[in-house]
Coordinates of C-alpha atoms and ligand atoms in Angstrom, one line a residue:
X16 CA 88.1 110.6 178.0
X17 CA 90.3 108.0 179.8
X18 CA 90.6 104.9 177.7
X19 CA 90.6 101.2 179.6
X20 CA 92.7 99.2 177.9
X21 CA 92.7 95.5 177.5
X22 CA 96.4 94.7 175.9
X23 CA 96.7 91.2 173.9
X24 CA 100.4 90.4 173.4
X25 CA 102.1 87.2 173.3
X26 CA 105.5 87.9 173.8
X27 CA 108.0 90.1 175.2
X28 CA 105.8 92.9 175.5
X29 CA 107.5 95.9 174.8
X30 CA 105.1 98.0 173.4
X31 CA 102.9 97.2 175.9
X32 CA 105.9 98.4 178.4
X33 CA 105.5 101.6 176.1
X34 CA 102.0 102.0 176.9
X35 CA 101.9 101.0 180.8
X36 CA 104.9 104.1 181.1
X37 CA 103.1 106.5 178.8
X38 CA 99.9 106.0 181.4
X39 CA 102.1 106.3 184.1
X40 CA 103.8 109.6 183.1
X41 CA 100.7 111.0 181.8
X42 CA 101.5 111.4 178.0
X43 CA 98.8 108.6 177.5
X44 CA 95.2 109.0 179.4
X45 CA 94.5 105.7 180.0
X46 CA 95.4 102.5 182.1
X47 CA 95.4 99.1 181.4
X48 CA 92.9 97.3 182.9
X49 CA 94.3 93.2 181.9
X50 CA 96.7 92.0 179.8
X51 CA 95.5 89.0 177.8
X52 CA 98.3 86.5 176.2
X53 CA 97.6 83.2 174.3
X54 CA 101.3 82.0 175.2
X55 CA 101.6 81.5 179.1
X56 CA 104.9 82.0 178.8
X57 CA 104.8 85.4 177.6
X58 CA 106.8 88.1 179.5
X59 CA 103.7 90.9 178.7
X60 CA 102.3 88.9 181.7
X61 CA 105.1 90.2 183.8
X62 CA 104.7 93.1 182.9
X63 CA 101.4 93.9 183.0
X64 CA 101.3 92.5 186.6
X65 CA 104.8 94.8 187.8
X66 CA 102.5 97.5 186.5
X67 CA 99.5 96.3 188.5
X68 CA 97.3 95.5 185.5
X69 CA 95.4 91.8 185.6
X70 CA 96.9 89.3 183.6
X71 CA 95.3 86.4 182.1
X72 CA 96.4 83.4 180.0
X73 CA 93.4 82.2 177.1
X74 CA 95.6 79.6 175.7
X75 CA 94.3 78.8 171.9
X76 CA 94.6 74.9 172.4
X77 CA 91.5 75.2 174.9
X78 CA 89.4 76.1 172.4
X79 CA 88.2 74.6 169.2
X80 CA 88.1 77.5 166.7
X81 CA 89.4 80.7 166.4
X82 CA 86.0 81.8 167.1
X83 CA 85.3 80.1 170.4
X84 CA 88.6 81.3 171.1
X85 CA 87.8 84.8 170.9
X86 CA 84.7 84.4 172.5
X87 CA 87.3 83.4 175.7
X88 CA 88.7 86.6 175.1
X89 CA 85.7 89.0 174.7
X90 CA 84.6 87.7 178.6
X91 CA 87.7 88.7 179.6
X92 CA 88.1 91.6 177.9
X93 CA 84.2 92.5 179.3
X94 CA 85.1 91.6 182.9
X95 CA 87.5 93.9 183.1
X96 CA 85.3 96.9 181.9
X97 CA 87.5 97.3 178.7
X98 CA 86.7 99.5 176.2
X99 CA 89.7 99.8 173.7
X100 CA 91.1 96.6 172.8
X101 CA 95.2 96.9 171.9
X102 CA 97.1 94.0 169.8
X103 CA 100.8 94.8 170.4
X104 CA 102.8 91.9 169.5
X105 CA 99.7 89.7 169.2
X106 CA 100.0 86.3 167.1
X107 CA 96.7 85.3 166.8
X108 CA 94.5 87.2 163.2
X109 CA 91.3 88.0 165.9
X110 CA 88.3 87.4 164.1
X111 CA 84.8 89.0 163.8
X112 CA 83.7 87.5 166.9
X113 CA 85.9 90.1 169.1
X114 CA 86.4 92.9 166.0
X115 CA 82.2 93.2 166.8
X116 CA 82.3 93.4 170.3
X117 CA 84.6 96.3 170.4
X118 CA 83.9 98.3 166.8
X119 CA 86.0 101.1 165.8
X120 CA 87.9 100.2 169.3
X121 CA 90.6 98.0 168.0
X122 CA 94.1 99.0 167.2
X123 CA 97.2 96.9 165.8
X124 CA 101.0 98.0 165.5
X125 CA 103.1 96.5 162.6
X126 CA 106.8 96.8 162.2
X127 CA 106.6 97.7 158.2
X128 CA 105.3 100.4 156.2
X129 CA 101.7 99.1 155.5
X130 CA 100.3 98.1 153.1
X131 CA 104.0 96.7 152.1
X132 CA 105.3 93.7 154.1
X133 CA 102.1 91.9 155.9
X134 CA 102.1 89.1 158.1
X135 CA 105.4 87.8 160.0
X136 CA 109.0 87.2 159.1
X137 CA 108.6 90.9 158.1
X138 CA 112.4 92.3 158.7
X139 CA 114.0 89.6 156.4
X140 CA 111.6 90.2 153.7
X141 CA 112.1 93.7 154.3
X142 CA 116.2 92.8 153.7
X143 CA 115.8 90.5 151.1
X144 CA 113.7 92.9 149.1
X145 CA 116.0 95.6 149.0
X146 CA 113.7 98.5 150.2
X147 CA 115.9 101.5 151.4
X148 CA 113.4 102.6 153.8
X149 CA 111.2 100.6 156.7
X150 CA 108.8 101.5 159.4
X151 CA 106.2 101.0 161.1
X152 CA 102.3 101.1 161.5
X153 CA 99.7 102.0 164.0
X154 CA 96.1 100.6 162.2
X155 CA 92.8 100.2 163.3
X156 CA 91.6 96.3 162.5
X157 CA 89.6 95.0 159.8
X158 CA 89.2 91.7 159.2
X159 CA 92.1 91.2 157.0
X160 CA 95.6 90.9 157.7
X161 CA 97.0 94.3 158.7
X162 CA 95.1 95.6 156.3
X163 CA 92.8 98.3 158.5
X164 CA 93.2 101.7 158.4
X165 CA 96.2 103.2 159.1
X166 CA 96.6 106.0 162.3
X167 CA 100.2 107.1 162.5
X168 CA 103.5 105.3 160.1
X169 CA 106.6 106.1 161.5
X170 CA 110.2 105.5 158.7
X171 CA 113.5 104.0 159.9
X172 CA 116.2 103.9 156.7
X173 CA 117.5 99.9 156.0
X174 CA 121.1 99.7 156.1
X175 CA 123.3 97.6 153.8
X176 CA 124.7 96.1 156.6
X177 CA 121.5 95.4 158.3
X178 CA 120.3 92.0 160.1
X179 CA 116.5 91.1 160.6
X180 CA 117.8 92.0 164.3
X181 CA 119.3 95.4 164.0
X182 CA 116.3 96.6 161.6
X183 CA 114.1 95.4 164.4
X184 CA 115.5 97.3 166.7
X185 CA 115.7 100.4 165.3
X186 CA 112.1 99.8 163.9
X187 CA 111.1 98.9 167.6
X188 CA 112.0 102.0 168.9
X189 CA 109.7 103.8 167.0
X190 CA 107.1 101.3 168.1
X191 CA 107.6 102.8 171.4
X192 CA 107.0 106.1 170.0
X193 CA 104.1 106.5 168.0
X194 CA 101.5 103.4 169.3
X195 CA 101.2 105.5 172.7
X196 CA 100.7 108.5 170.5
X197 CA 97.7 107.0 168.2
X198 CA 96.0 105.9 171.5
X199 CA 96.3 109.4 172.6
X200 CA 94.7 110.5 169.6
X201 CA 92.3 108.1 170.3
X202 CA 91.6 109.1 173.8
X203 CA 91.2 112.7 172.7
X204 CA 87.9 111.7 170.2
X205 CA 90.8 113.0 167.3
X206 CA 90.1 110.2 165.0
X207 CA 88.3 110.2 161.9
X208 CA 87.8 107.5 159.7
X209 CA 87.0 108.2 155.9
X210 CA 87.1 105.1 153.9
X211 CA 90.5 104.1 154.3
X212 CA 92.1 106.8 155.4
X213 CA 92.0 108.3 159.1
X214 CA 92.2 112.2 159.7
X215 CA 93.5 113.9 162.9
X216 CA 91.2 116.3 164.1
X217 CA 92.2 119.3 166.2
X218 CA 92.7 119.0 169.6
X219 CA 89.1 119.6 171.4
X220 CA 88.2 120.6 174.8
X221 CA 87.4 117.2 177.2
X222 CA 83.6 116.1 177.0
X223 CA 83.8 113.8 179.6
X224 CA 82.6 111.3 177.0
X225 CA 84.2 108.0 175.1
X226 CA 84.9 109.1 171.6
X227 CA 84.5 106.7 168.8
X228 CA 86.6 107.2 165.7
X229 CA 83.5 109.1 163.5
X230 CA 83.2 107.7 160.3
X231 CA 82.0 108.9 157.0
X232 CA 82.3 107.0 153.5
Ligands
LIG22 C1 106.6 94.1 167.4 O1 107.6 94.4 166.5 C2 105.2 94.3 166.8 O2 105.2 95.3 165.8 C3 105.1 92.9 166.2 O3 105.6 92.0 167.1 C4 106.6 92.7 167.9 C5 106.2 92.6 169.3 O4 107.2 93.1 170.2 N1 103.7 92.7 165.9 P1 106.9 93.3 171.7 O5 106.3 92.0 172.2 O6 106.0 94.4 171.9 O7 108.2 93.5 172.3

Protein backbone atom coordinates (compact mmCIF):
# COMPACT_ATOMS: atom_id res chain seq x y z
CA UNK A 1 0.00 0.00 0.00
CA UNK A 2 1.25 3.50 -0.92
CA UNK A 3 2.74 5.18 2.10
CA UNK A 4 2.01 9.27 2.76
CA UNK A 5 4.86 10.49 4.08
CA UNK A 6 5.37 13.41 6.38
CA UNK A 7 9.36 14.04 6.33
CA UNK A 8 10.82 16.05 9.41
CA UNK A 9 14.34 17.25 8.56
CA UNK A 10 16.12 20.29 9.64
CA UNK A 11 18.83 20.70 7.34
CA UNK A 12 20.12 20.07 4.02
CA UNK A 13 17.83 17.33 3.30
CA UNK A 14 19.46 14.80 1.44
CA UNK A 15 17.92 11.93 2.38
CA UNK A 16 14.81 13.35 2.06
CA UNK A 17 16.11 14.27 -1.76
CA UNK A 18 16.67 10.31 -1.70
CA UNK A 19 13.21 9.61 -0.83
CA UNK A 20 11.28 12.38 -3.01
CA UNK A 21 13.46 10.55 -6.32
CA UNK A 22 12.92 7.04 -5.18
CA UNK A 23 8.90 8.01 -5.31
CA UNK A 24 9.41 9.61 -8.40
CA UNK A 25 11.20 6.67 -10.21
CA UNK A 26 9.01 4.19 -8.57
CA UNK A 27 11.57 2.20 -6.51
CA UNK A 28 9.67 3.69 -3.41
CA UNK A 29 5.55 3.47 -3.34
CA UNK A 30 4.91 6.46 -1.67
CA UNK A 31 4.88 10.35 -1.83
CA UNK A 32 5.50 12.92 0.46
CA UNK A 33 2.69 14.59 1.43
CA UNK A 34 4.75 17.89 3.73
CA UNK A 35 7.95 18.31 4.82
CA UNK A 36 8.05 19.62 8.36
CA UNK A 37 11.48 21.50 9.62
CA UNK A 38 12.04 23.18 13.00
CA UNK A 39 14.90 25.41 11.33
CA UNK A 40 13.30 27.82 8.75
CA UNK A 41 16.29 28.01 7.22
CA UNK A 42 16.54 24.54 6.28
CA UNK A 43 17.13 23.64 2.59
CA UNK A 44 14.66 20.15 3.01
CA UNK A 45 12.07 23.04 2.56
CA UNK A 46 13.37 23.63 -0.89
CA UNK A 47 13.30 20.61 -1.61
CA UNK A 48 10.27 19.33 -0.64
CA UNK A 49 8.55 22.33 -2.38
CA UNK A 50 10.81 21.72 -6.06
CA UNK A 51 9.26 18.31 -5.54
CA UNK A 52 5.76 19.63 -5.02
CA UNK A 53 5.32 18.39 -1.40
CA UNK A 54 3.97 21.16 1.37
CA UNK A 55 6.40 22.50 3.49
CA UNK A 56 5.97 23.91 6.84
CA UNK A 57 8.13 25.59 9.40
CA UNK A 58 7.10 24.57 13.49
CA UNK A 59 9.86 26.51 14.85
CA UNK A 60 10.65 25.05 18.59
CA UNK A 61 11.01 28.57 20.21
CA UNK A 62 6.96 28.90 19.62
CA UNK A 63 6.43 26.44 21.90
CA UNK A 64 7.00 25.86 25.55
CA UNK A 65 7.94 22.20 25.84
CA UNK A 66 8.96 19.60 23.68
CA UNK A 67 5.63 18.31 24.11
CA UNK A 68 3.55 21.27 23.05
CA UNK A 69 5.89 21.31 20.43
CA UNK A 70 5.08 18.10 19.01
CA UNK A 71 1.64 18.51 19.49
CA UNK A 72 2.34 21.52 16.58
CA UNK A 73 3.71 18.85 14.68
CA UNK A 74 1.12 15.97 14.97
CA UNK A 75 -1.64 18.82 13.44
CA UNK A 76 0.46 19.07 10.73
CA UNK A 77 1.46 15.92 10.25
CA UNK A 78 -2.73 14.96 10.51
CA UNK A 79 -3.66 17.75 7.96
CA UNK A 80 -1.81 16.45 5.55
CA UNK A 81 -3.39 12.82 5.82
CA UNK A 82 0.06 11.41 6.86
CA UNK A 83 0.46 8.13 7.87
CA UNK A 84 4.28 7.22 8.12
CA UNK A 85 6.15 9.81 9.83
CA UNK A 86 10.16 9.99 8.50
CA UNK A 87 13.07 11.80 10.69
CA UNK A 88 15.87 12.19 8.23
CA UNK A 89 18.33 14.58 9.47
CA UNK A 90 15.85 15.65 12.25
CA UNK A 91 17.49 17.47 15.44
CA UNK A 92 14.81 17.52 17.69
CA UNK A 93 14.49 13.63 20.16
CA UNK A 94 10.32 13.60 19.31
CA UNK A 95 8.63 12.62 22.29
CA UNK A 96 5.66 10.34 23.19
CA UNK A 97 3.28 12.94 22.29
CA UNK A 98 3.97 12.32 18.35
CA UNK A 99 5.67 8.57 18.81
CA UNK A 100 1.63 7.81 19.98
CA UNK A 101 -0.02 9.34 17.32
CA UNK A 102 1.73 7.49 14.71
CA UNK A 103 2.73 3.82 16.42
CA UNK A 104 4.91 1.44 14.75
CA UNK A 105 4.82 4.35 11.88
CA UNK A 106 7.99 6.15 12.71
CA UNK A 107 11.34 5.62 11.17
CA UNK A 108 14.90 7.35 11.94
CA UNK A 109 18.23 7.15 9.86
CA UNK A 110 21.61 7.35 11.76
CA UNK A 111 24.98 7.71 10.29
CA UNK A 112 26.71 4.90 12.66
CA UNK A 113 26.39 1.37 13.25
CA UNK A 114 23.65 1.28 16.13
CA UNK A 115 23.69 0.65 18.96
CA UNK A 116 27.52 2.10 18.77
CA UNK A 117 27.87 5.97 18.36
CA UNK A 118 24.37 7.64 19.46
CA UNK A 119 23.45 11.11 19.44
CA UNK A 120 25.51 13.83 17.28
CA UNK A 121 29.09 14.72 16.66
CA UNK A 122 28.97 11.01 15.51
CA UNK A 123 31.88 10.89 12.72
CA UNK A 124 34.58 12.34 15.02
CA UNK A 125 33.81 10.05 17.69
CA UNK A 126 33.69 7.49 15.20
CA UNK A 127 37.63 8.86 14.22
CA UNK A 128 38.71 9.35 17.55
CA UNK A 129 37.64 5.88 18.60
CA UNK A 130 39.52 4.12 16.21
CA UNK A 131 36.76 1.70 14.85
CA UNK A 132 37.82 0.26 11.39
CA UNK A 133 34.38 0.07 10.18
CA UNK A 134 31.23 2.66 10.15
CA UNK A 135 27.71 2.74 8.82
CA UNK A 136 24.71 3.49 9.07
CA UNK A 137 21.13 2.78 10.44
CA UNK A 138 17.53 2.70 9.36
CA UNK A 139 15.42 2.17 13.04
CA UNK A 140 12.03 2.36 13.93
CA UNK A 141 11.61 5.03 17.13
CA UNK A 142 11.38 4.32 20.66
CA UNK A 143 11.53 6.77 23.07
CA UNK A 144 15.22 6.68 23.61
CA UNK A 145 17.90 8.02 21.64
CA UNK A 146 18.38 5.99 18.56
CA UNK A 147 17.84 3.29 20.41
CA UNK A 148 14.59 1.59 18.37
CA UNK A 149 14.74 -1.21 16.44
CA UNK A 150 16.88 -1.47 13.83
CA UNK A 151 15.38 -2.16 9.82
CA UNK A 152 18.34 -2.18 7.49
CA UNK A 153 22.51 -1.19 8.72
CA UNK A 154 24.48 -0.52 5.88
CA UNK A 155 29.01 -0.68 6.59
CA UNK A 156 31.43 1.91 5.03
CA UNK A 157 35.34 0.95 6.18
CA UNK A 158 37.06 4.28 8.25
CA UNK A 159 40.15 5.29 6.65
CA UNK A 160 43.35 6.34 8.44
CA UNK A 161 43.34 9.27 6.55
CA UNK A 162 39.71 10.06 7.20
CA UNK A 163 38.08 13.53 8.29
CA UNK A 164 34.56 13.73 10.08
CA UNK A 165 33.83 15.11 6.35
CA UNK A 166 35.03 12.45 4.08
CA UNK A 167 33.50 9.57 6.51
CA UNK A 168 30.31 11.54 6.17
CA UNK A 169 30.27 11.33 2.84
CA UNK A 170 30.90 8.05 2.11
CA UNK A 171 28.53 7.14 5.06
CA UNK A 172 25.91 9.51 3.40
CA UNK A 173 25.78 7.75 0.32
CA UNK A 174 24.62 4.80 1.80
CA UNK A 175 22.01 6.90 3.47
CA UNK A 176 20.69 7.39 0.11
CA UNK A 177 20.63 3.76 -0.42
CA UNK A 178 19.08 1.80 2.15
CA UNK A 179 16.40 4.53 3.99
CA UNK A 180 14.35 4.43 0.59
CA UNK A 181 14.74 0.69 0.83
CA UNK A 182 13.38 0.13 4.56
CA UNK A 183 10.34 2.41 3.58
CA UNK A 184 9.87 0.03 0.83
CA UNK A 185 9.88 -2.70 3.02
CA UNK A 186 7.57 -0.86 4.90
CA UNK A 187 5.23 -0.15 2.20
CA UNK A 188 5.15 -3.75 1.20
CA UNK A 189 3.58 -4.86 5.09
CA UNK A 190 7.38 -6.80 5.11
CA UNK A 191 8.13 -5.78 8.61
CA UNK A 192 8.11 -7.62 11.59
CA UNK A 193 8.93 -6.63 14.83
CA UNK A 194 10.10 -9.19 17.52
CA UNK A 195 11.34 -7.62 20.55
CA UNK A 196 14.19 -5.83 19.32
CA UNK A 197 14.89 -7.22 16.35
CA UNK A 198 12.89 -6.65 12.97
CA UNK A 199 12.45 -9.60 10.35
CA UNK A 200 11.84 -9.19 6.63
CA UNK A 201 9.10 -11.07 5.44
CA UNK A 202 8.71 -12.36 1.90
CA UNK A 203 7.48 -10.29 -0.59
CA UNK A 204 3.47 -10.71 -0.60
CA UNK A 205 0.87 -10.04 -3.16
CA UNK A 206 -0.72 -6.13 -2.63
CA UNK A 207 -3.89 -6.12 -0.26
CA UNK A 208 -4.78 -2.83 -0.91
CA UNK A 209 -4.31 -2.26 2.79
CA UNK A 210 -1.79 -0.07 5.19
CA UNK A 211 0.44 -2.67 6.81
CA UNK A 212 1.69 -2.14 10.26
CA UNK A 213 4.97 -3.64 11.23
CA UNK A 214 3.23 -6.93 13.18
CA UNK A 215 4.63 -7.49 16.38
CA UNK A 216 5.20 -10.35 18.64
CA UNK A 217 7.22 -10.46 21.99
C1 LIG B 1 22.44 12.48 8.03
O1 LIG B 1 23.74 12.01 8.16
C2 LIG B 1 21.54 11.78 9.01
O2 LIG B 1 21.88 10.44 9.22
C3 LIG B 1 21.78 12.57 10.26
O3 LIG B 1 21.87 13.91 9.82
C4 LIG B 1 22.33 13.93 8.48
C5 LIG B 1 21.30 14.68 7.70
O4 LIG B 1 21.69 14.87 6.38
N1 LIG B 1 20.77 12.31 11.25
P1 LIG B 1 20.64 15.41 5.31
O5 LIG B 1 19.94 16.62 5.91
O6 LIG B 1 19.67 14.31 5.00
O7 LIG B 1 21.48 15.79 4.13
Amino acid sequence: MSLTLGVLASGSGSNLQSILDACATGRLDARVAVVISDNVDAFALQRGRSAGSAAEVVEFTASPNREAHDERVVEALRRHGVDTVVLAGYMKLVTPVLLDAFPGRVVNIHPALLPAFPGVHVHGDVIAHGVKFSGCTVHFVDAGMDTGPIIIQAVVPVRDDDTPDTLASRVLREEHRIFPQALQYLAEGRLHVAGRRVLLQPPSPASGTLHNPTVSS
